[in-house]
PDB file of C-alpha atoms in Angstrom:
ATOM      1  CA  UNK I   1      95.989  86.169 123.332  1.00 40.00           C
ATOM      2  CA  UNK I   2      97.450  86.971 119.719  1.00 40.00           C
ATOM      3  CA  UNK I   3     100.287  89.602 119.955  1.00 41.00           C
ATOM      4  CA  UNK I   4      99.936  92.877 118.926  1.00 41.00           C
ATOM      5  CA  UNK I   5     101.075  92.883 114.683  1.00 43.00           C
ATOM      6  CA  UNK I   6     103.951  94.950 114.031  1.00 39.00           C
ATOM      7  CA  UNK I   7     103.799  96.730 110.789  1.00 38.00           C
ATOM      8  CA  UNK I   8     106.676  96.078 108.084  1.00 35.00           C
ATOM      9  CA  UNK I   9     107.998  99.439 106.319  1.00 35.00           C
ATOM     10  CA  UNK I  10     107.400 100.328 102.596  1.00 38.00           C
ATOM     11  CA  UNK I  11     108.749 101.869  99.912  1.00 33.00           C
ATOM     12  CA  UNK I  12     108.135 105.883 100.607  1.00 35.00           C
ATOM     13  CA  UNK I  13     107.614 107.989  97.494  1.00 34.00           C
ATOM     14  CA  UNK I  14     109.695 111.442  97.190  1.00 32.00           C
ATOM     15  CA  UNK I  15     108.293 114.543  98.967  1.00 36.00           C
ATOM     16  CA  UNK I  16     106.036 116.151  95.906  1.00 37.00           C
ATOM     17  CA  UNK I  17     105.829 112.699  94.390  1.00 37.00           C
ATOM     18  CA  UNK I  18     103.105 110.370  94.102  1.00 44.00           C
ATOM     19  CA  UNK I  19     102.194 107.224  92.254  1.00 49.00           C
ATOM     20  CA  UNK I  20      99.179 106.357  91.660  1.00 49.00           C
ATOM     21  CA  UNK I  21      99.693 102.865  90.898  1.00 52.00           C
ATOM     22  CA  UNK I  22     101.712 102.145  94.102  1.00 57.00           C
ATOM     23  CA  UNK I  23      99.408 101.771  97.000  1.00 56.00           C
ATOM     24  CA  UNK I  24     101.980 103.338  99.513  1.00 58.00           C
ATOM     25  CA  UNK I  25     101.592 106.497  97.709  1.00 78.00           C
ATOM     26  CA  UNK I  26      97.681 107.096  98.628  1.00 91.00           C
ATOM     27  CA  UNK I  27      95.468 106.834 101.525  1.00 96.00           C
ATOM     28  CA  UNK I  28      95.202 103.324 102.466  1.00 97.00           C
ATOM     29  CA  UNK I  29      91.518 102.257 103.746  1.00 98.00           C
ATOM     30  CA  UNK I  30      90.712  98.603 105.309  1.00 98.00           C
ATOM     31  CA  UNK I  31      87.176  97.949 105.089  1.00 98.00           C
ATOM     32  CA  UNK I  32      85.208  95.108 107.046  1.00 98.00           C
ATOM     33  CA  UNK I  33      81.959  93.401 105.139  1.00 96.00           C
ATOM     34  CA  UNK I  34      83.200  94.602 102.124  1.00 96.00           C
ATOM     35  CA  UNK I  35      81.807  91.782 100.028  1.00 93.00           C
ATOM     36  CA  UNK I  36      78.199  93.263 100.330  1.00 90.00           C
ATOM     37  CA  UNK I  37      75.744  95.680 101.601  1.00 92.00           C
ATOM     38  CA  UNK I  38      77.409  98.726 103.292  1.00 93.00           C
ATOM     39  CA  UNK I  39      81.220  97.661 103.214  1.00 95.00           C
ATOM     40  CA  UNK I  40      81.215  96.752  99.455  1.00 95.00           C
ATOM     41  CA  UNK I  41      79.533 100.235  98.441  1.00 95.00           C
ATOM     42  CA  UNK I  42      81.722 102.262 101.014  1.00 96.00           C
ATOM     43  CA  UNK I  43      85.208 100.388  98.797  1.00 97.00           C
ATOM     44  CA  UNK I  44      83.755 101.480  95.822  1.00 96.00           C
ATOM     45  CA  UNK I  45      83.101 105.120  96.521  1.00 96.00           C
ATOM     46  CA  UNK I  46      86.674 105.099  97.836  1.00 96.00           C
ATOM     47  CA  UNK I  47      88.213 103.611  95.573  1.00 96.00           C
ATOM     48  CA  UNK I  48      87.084 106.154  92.946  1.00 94.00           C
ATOM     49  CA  UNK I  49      88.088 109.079  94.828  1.00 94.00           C
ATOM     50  CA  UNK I  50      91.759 107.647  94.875  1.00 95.00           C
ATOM     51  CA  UNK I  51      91.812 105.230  98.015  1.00 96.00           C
ATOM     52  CA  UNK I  52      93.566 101.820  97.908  1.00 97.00           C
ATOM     53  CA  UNK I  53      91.627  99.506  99.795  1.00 97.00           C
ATOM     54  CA  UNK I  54      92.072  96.364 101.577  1.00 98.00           C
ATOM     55  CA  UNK I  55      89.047  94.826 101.438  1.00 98.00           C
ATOM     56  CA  UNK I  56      88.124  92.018 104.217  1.00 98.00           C
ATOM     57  CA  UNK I  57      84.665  89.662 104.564  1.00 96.00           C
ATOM     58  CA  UNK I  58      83.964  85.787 104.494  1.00 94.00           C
ATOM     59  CA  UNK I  59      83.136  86.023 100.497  1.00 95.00           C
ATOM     60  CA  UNK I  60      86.352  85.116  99.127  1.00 96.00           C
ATOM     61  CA  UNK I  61      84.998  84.871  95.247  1.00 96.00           C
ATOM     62  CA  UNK I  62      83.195  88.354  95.778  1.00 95.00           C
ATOM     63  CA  UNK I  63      86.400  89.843  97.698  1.00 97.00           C
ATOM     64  CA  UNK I  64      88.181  89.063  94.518  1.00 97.00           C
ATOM     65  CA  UNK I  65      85.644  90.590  91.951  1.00 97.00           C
ATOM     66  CA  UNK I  66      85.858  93.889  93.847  1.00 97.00           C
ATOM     67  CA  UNK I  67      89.517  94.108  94.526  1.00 97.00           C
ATOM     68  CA  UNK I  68      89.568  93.270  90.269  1.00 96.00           C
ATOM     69  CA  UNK I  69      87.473  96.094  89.718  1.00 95.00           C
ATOM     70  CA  UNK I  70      88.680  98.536  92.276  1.00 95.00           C
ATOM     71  CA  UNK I  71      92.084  97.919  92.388  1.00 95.00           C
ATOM     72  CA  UNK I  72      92.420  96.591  95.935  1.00 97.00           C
ATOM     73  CA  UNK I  73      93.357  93.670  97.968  1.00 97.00           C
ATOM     74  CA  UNK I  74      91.529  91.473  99.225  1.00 98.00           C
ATOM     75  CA  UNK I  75      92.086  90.048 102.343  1.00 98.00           C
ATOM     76  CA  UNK I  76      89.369  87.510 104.188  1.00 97.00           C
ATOM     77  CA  UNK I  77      89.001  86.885 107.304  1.00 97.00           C
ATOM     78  CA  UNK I  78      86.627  85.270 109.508  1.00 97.00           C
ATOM     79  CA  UNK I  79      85.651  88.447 112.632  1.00 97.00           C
ATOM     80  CA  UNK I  80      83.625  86.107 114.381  1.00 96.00           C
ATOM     81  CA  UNK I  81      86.429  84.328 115.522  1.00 95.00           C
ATOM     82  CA  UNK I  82      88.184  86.039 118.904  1.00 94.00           C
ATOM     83  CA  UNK I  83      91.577  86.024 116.726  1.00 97.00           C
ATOM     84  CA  UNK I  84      90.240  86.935 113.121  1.00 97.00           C
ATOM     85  CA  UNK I  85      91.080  90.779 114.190  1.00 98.00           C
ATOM     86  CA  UNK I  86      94.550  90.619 114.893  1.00 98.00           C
ATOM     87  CA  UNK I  87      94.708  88.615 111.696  1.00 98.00           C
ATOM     88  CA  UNK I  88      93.067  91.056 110.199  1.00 98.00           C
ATOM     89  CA  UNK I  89      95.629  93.675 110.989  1.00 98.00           C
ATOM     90  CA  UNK I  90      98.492  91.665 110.752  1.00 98.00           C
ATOM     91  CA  UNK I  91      97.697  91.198 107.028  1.00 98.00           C
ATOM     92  CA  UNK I  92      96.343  94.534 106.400  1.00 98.00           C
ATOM     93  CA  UNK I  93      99.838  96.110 108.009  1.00 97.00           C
ATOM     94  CA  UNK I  94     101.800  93.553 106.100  1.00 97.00           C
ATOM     95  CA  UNK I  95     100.417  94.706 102.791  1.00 96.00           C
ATOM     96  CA  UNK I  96     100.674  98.169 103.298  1.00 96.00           C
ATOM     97  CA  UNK I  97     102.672  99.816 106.583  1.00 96.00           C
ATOM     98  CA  UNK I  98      99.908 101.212 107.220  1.00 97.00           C
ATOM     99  CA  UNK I  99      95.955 102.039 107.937  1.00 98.00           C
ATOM    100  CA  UNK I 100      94.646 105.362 107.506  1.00 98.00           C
ATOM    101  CA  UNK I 101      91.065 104.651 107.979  1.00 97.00           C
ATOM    102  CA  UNK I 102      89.561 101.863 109.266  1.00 98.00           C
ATOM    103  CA  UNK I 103      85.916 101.454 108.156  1.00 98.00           C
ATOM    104  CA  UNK I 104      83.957  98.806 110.635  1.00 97.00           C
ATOM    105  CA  UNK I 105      80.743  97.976 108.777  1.00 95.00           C
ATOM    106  CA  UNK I 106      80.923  94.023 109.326  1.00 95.00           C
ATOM    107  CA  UNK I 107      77.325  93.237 111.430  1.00 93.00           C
ATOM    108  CA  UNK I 108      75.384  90.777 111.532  1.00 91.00           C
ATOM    109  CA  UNK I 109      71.734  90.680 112.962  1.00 88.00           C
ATOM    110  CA  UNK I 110      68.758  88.412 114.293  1.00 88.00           C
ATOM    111  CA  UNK I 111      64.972  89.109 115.085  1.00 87.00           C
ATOM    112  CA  UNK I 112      63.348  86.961 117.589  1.00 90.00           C
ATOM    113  CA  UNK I 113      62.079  86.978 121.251  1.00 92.00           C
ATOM    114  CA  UNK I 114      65.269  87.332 123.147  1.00 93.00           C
ATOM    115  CA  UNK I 115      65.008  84.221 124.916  1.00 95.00           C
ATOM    116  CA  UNK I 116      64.339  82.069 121.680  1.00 94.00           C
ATOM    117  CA  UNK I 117      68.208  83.397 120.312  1.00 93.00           C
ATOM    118  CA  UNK I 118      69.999  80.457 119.673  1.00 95.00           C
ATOM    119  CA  UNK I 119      73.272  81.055 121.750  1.00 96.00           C
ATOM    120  CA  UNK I 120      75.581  80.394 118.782  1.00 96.00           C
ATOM    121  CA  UNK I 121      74.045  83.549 116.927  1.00 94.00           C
ATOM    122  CA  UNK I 122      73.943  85.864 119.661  1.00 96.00           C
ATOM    123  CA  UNK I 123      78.157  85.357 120.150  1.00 97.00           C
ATOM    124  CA  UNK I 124      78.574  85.781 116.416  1.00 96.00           C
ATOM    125  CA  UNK I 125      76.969  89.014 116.814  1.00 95.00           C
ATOM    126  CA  UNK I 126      78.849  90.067 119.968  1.00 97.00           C
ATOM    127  CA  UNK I 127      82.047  88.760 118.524  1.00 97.00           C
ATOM    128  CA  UNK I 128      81.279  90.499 114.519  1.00 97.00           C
ATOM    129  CA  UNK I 129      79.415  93.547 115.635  1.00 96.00           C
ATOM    130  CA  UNK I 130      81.159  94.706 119.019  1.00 97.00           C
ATOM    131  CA  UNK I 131      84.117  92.249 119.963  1.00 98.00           C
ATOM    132  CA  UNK I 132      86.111  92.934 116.818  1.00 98.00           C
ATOM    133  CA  UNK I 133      85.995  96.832 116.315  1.00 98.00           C
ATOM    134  CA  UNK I 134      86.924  96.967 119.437  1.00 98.00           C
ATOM    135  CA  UNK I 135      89.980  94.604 118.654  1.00 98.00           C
ATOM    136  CA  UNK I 136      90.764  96.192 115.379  1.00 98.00           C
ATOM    137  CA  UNK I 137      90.732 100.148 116.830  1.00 98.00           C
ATOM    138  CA  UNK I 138      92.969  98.952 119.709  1.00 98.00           C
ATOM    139  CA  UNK I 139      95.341  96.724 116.961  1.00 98.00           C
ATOM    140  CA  UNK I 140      95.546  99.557 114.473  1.00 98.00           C
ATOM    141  CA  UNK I 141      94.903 103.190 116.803  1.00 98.00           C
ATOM    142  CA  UNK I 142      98.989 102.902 117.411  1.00 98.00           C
ATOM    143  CA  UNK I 143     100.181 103.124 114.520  1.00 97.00           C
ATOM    144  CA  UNK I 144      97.311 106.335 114.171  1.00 98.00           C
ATOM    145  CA  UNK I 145      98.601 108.138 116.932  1.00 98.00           C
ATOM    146  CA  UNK I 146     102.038 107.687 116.072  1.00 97.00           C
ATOM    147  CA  UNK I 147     101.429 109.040 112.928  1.00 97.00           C
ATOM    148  CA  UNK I 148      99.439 111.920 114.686  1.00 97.00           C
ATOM    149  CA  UNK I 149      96.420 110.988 110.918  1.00 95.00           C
ATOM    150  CA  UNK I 150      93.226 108.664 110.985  1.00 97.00           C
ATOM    151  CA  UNK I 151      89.900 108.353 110.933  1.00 97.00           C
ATOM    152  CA  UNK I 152      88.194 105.303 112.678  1.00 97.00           C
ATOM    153  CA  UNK I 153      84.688 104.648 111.080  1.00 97.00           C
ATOM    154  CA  UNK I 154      82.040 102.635 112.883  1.00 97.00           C
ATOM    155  CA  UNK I 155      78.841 101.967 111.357  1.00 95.00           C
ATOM    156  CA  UNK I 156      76.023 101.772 114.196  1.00 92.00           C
ATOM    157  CA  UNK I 157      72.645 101.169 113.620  1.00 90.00           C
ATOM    158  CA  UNK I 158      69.144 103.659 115.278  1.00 85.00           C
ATOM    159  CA  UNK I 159      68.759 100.449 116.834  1.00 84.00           C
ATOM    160  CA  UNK I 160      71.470 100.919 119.090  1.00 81.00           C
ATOM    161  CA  UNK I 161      70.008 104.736 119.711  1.00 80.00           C
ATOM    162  CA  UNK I 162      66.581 104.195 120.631  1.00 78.00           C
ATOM    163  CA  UNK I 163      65.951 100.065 121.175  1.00 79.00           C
ATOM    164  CA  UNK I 164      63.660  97.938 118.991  1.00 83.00           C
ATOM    165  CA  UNK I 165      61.229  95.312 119.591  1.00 83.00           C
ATOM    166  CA  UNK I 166      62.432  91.667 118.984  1.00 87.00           C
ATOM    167  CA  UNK I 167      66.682  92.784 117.995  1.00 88.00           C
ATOM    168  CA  UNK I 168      67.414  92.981 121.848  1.00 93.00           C
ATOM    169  CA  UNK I 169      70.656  91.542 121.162  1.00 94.00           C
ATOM    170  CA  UNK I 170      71.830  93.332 117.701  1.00 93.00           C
ATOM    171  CA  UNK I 171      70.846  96.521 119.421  1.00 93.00           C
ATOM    172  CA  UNK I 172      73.238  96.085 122.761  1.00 95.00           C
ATOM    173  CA  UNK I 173      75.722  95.540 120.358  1.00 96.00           C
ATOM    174  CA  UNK I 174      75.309  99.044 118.348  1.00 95.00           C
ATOM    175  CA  UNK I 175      74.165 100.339 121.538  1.00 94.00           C
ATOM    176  CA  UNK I 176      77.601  99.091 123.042  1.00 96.00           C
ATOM    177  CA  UNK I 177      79.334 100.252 119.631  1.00 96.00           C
ATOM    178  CA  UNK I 178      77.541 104.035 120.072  1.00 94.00           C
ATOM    179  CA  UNK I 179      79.210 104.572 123.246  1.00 95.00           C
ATOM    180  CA  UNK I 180      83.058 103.078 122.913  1.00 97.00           C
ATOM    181  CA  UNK I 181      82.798 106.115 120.225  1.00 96.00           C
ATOM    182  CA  UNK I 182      82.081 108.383 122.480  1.00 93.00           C
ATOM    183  CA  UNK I 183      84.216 107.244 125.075  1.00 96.00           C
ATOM    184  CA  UNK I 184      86.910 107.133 122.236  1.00 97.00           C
ATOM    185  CA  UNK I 185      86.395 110.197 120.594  1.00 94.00           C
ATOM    186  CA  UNK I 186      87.143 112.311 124.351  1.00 93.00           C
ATOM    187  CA  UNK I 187      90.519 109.925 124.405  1.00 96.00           C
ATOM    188  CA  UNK I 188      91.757 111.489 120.858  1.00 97.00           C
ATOM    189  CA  UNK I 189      90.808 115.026 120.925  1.00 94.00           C
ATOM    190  CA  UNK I 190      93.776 116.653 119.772  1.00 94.00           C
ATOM    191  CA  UNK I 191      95.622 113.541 118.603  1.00 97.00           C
ATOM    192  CA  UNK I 192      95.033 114.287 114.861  1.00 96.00           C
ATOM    193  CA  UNK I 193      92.957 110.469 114.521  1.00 97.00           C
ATOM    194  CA  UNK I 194      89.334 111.589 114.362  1.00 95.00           C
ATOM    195  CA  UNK I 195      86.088 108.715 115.621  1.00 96.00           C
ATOM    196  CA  UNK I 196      83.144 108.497 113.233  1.00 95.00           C
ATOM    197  CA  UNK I 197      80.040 106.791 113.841  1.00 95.00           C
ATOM    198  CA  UNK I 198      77.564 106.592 111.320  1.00 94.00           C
ATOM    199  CA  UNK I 199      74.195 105.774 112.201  1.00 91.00           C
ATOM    200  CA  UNK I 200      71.786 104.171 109.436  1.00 89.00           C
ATOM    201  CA  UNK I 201      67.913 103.196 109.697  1.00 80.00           C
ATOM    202  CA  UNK I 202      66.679  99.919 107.355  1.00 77.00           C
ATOM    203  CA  UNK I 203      69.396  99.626 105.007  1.00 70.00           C
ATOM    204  CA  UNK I 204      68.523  98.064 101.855  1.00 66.00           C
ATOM    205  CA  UNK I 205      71.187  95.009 102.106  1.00 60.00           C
ATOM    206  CA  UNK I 206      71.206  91.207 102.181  1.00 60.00           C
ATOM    207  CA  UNK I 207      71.663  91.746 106.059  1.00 61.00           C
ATOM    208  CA  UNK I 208      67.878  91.046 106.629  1.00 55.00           C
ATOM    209  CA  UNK I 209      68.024  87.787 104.275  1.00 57.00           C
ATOM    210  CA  UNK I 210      70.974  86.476 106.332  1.00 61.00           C
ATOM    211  CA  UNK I 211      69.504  87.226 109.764  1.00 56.00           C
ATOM    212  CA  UNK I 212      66.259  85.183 108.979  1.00 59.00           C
ATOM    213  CA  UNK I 213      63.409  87.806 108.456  1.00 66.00           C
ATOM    214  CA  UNK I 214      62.996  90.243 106.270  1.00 60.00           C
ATOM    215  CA  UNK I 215      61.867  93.758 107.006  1.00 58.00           C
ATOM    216  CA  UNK I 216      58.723  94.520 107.988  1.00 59.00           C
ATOM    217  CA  UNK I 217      58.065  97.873 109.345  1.00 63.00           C
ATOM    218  CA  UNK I 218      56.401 100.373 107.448  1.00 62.00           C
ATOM    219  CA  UNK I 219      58.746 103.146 108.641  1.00 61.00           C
ATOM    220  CA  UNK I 220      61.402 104.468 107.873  1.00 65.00           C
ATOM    221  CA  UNK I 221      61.796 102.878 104.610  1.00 75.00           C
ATOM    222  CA  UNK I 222      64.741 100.978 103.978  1.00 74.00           C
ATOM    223  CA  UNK I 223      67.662 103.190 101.806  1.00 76.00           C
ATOM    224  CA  UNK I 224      70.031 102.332  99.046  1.00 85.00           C
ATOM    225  CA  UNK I 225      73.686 100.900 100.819  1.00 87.00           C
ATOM    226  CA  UNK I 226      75.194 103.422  98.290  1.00 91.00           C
ATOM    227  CA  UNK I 227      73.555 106.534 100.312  1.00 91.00           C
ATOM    228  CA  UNK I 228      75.262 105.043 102.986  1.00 91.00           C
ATOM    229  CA  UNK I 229      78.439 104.929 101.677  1.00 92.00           C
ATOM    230  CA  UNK I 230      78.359 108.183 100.429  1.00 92.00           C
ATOM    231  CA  UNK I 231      78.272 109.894 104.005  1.00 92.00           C
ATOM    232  CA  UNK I 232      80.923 107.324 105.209  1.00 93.00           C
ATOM    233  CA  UNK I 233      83.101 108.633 102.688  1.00 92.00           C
ATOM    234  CA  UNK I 234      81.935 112.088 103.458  1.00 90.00           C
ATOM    235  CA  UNK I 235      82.791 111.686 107.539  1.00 88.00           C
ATOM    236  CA  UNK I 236      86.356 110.875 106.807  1.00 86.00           C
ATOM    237  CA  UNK I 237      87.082 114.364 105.493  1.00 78.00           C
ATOM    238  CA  UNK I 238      84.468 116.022 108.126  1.00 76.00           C
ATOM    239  CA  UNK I 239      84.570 117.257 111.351  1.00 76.00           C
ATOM    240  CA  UNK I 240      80.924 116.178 111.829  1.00 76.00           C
ATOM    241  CA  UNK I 241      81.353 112.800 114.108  1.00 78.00           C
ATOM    242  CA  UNK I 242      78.030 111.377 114.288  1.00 80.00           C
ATOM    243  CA  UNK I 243      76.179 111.092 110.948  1.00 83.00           C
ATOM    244  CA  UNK I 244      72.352 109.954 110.770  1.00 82.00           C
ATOM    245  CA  UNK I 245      71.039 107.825 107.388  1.00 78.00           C
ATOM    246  CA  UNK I 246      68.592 109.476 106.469  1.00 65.00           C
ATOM    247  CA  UNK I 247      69.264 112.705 108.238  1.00 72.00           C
ATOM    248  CA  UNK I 248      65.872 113.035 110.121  1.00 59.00           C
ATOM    249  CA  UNK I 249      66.543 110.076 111.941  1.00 68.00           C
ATOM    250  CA  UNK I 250      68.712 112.396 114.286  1.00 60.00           C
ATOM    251  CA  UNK I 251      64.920 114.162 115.118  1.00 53.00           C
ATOM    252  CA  UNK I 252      63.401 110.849 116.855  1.00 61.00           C
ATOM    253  CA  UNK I 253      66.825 109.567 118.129  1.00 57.00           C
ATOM    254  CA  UNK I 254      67.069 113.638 120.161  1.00 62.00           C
ATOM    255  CA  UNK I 255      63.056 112.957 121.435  1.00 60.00           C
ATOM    256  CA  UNK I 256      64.647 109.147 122.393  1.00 55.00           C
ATOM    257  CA  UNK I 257      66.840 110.688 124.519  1.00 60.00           C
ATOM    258  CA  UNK I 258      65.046 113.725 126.545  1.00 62.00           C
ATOM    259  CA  UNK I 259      61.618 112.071 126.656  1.00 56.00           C
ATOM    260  CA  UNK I 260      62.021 108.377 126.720  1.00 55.00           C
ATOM    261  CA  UNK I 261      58.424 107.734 127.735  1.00 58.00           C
ATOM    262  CA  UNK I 262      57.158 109.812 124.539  1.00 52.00           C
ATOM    263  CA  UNK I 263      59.137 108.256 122.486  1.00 49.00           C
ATOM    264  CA  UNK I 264      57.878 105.072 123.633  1.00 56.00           C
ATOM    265  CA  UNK I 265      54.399 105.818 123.265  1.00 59.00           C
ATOM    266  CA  UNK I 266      54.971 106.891 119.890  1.00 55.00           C
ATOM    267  CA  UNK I 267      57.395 103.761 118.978  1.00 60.00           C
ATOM    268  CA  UNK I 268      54.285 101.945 120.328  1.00 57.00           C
ATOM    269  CA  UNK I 269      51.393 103.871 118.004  1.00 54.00           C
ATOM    270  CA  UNK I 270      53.181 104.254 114.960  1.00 50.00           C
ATOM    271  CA  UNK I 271      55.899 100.930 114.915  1.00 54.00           C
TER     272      UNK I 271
END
């Protein structure tokens, strides 16, 4: 098992002092699947309200692009491999001293008959969507709590609220994701690191290209990744913890939970 990265200290800036060309002078971000969709809007909206990001996917020519035009770093890394979190936060710690938020929107999906997932796909998606926040909050919380600042940002899915047909797997994995931030948000009351989860619908993204099939319900309609990243950027700064995209999907995901077999029935009638 990869050791636990230790981070290496920075240049401070005076008290009252602050550069805005030196990245140890602002909040410091570290995105995940920030070369598209979700990740790459969220580094963008940060980035203009005066974050420096460190900016992490399997797109190395796209990393590069939006570190150019942001002002980050880019810093690749494969999450569906067991070590490619502590890699992760080795480099991000290296570059920086520090995380202030982490922002886990790396996923990956596949539709299908449960038995017909081909093994290999349904690990990636353990290992990408579950596996490695889990690695990264552990890797990076320390340094957090120490610091008695943070805000840990996981981007779930309605699929891990209420189930869907054929996305058994992808939804145990939100559905997993959903409740290590609850668990996690009891464990830091008081600590001064906040949990986030952020719960989106159909997202309008190249994540239902690269799972295979493209989306096909009628409802809800799939929304721009920019909405997205606009209440991502939003939770960081709120006490609000769990954030629905679009809003409304909170109504459905409350019937979900005290009257399973309506919501069924309705899932059933109306898709």
């Amino acid at each position: 098992m990869a050791e636990e990265p230790h981070s290496r200290p920075r240049r401070s800036a005076p008290k009252g002092h602050t550069d805005p060309t030196d990245p140890t002078d602002r909040p410091v971000a570290l995105i995940t699947g920030a070369s598209s969709g979700i990740g790459r809007a969220t580094a963008t909206r940060l980035a203009d309200t005066g974050w420096h990001t460190l900016l992490s996917g399997t797109d190395r020519p796209r990393l590069d692009e939006l570190a150019e035009r942001t002002g980050g770093r880019a810093l690749p890394e494969d999450l569906s491999k067991p070590d490619g979190p502590a890699r992760l936060a080795e480099a991000a710690l290296a570059e920086t001293g520090r995380v202030d938020a982490l922002i886990a929107s790396a996923g990956l999906g596949w539709r299908g008959p449960y038995a017909r997932t081909p093994a290999d796909t349904l690990d990636r998606m353990i290992e990408v969507n579950l596996a490695s926040p889990l690695r990264l909050v552990r890797l990076l919380l320390p340094g957090m709590l120490e610091r008695r600042h943070g805000r840990i940002v996981l981007i779930g899915s309605m699929a891990g609220q209420v189930g869907v047909r054929d996305e058994s797997g992808y939804a145990a994995t939100k559905g997993g994701l959903t409740m290590f931030a609850e668990s996690l948000w009891y464990e830091l009351r008081g600590t001064g690191v906040g949990v986030r989860l952020v719960l989106p619908g159909a997202v309008d993204t190249p994540f239902f290209d690269r799972r295979g099939t493209p989306y096909q319900r009628e409802r809800p309609r799939p929304v721009p990744a920019e909405r997205v990243a606009d209440v991502v950027v939003a939770t960081i700064t709120t006490e609000r913890d769990r954030l629905y995209v679009p809003h409304w999907l909170g109504f459905p995901a409350r019937i979900h939970g005290a009257a399973p077999g309506v919501f069924r029935r309705m899932a059933s009638r109306f898709g």
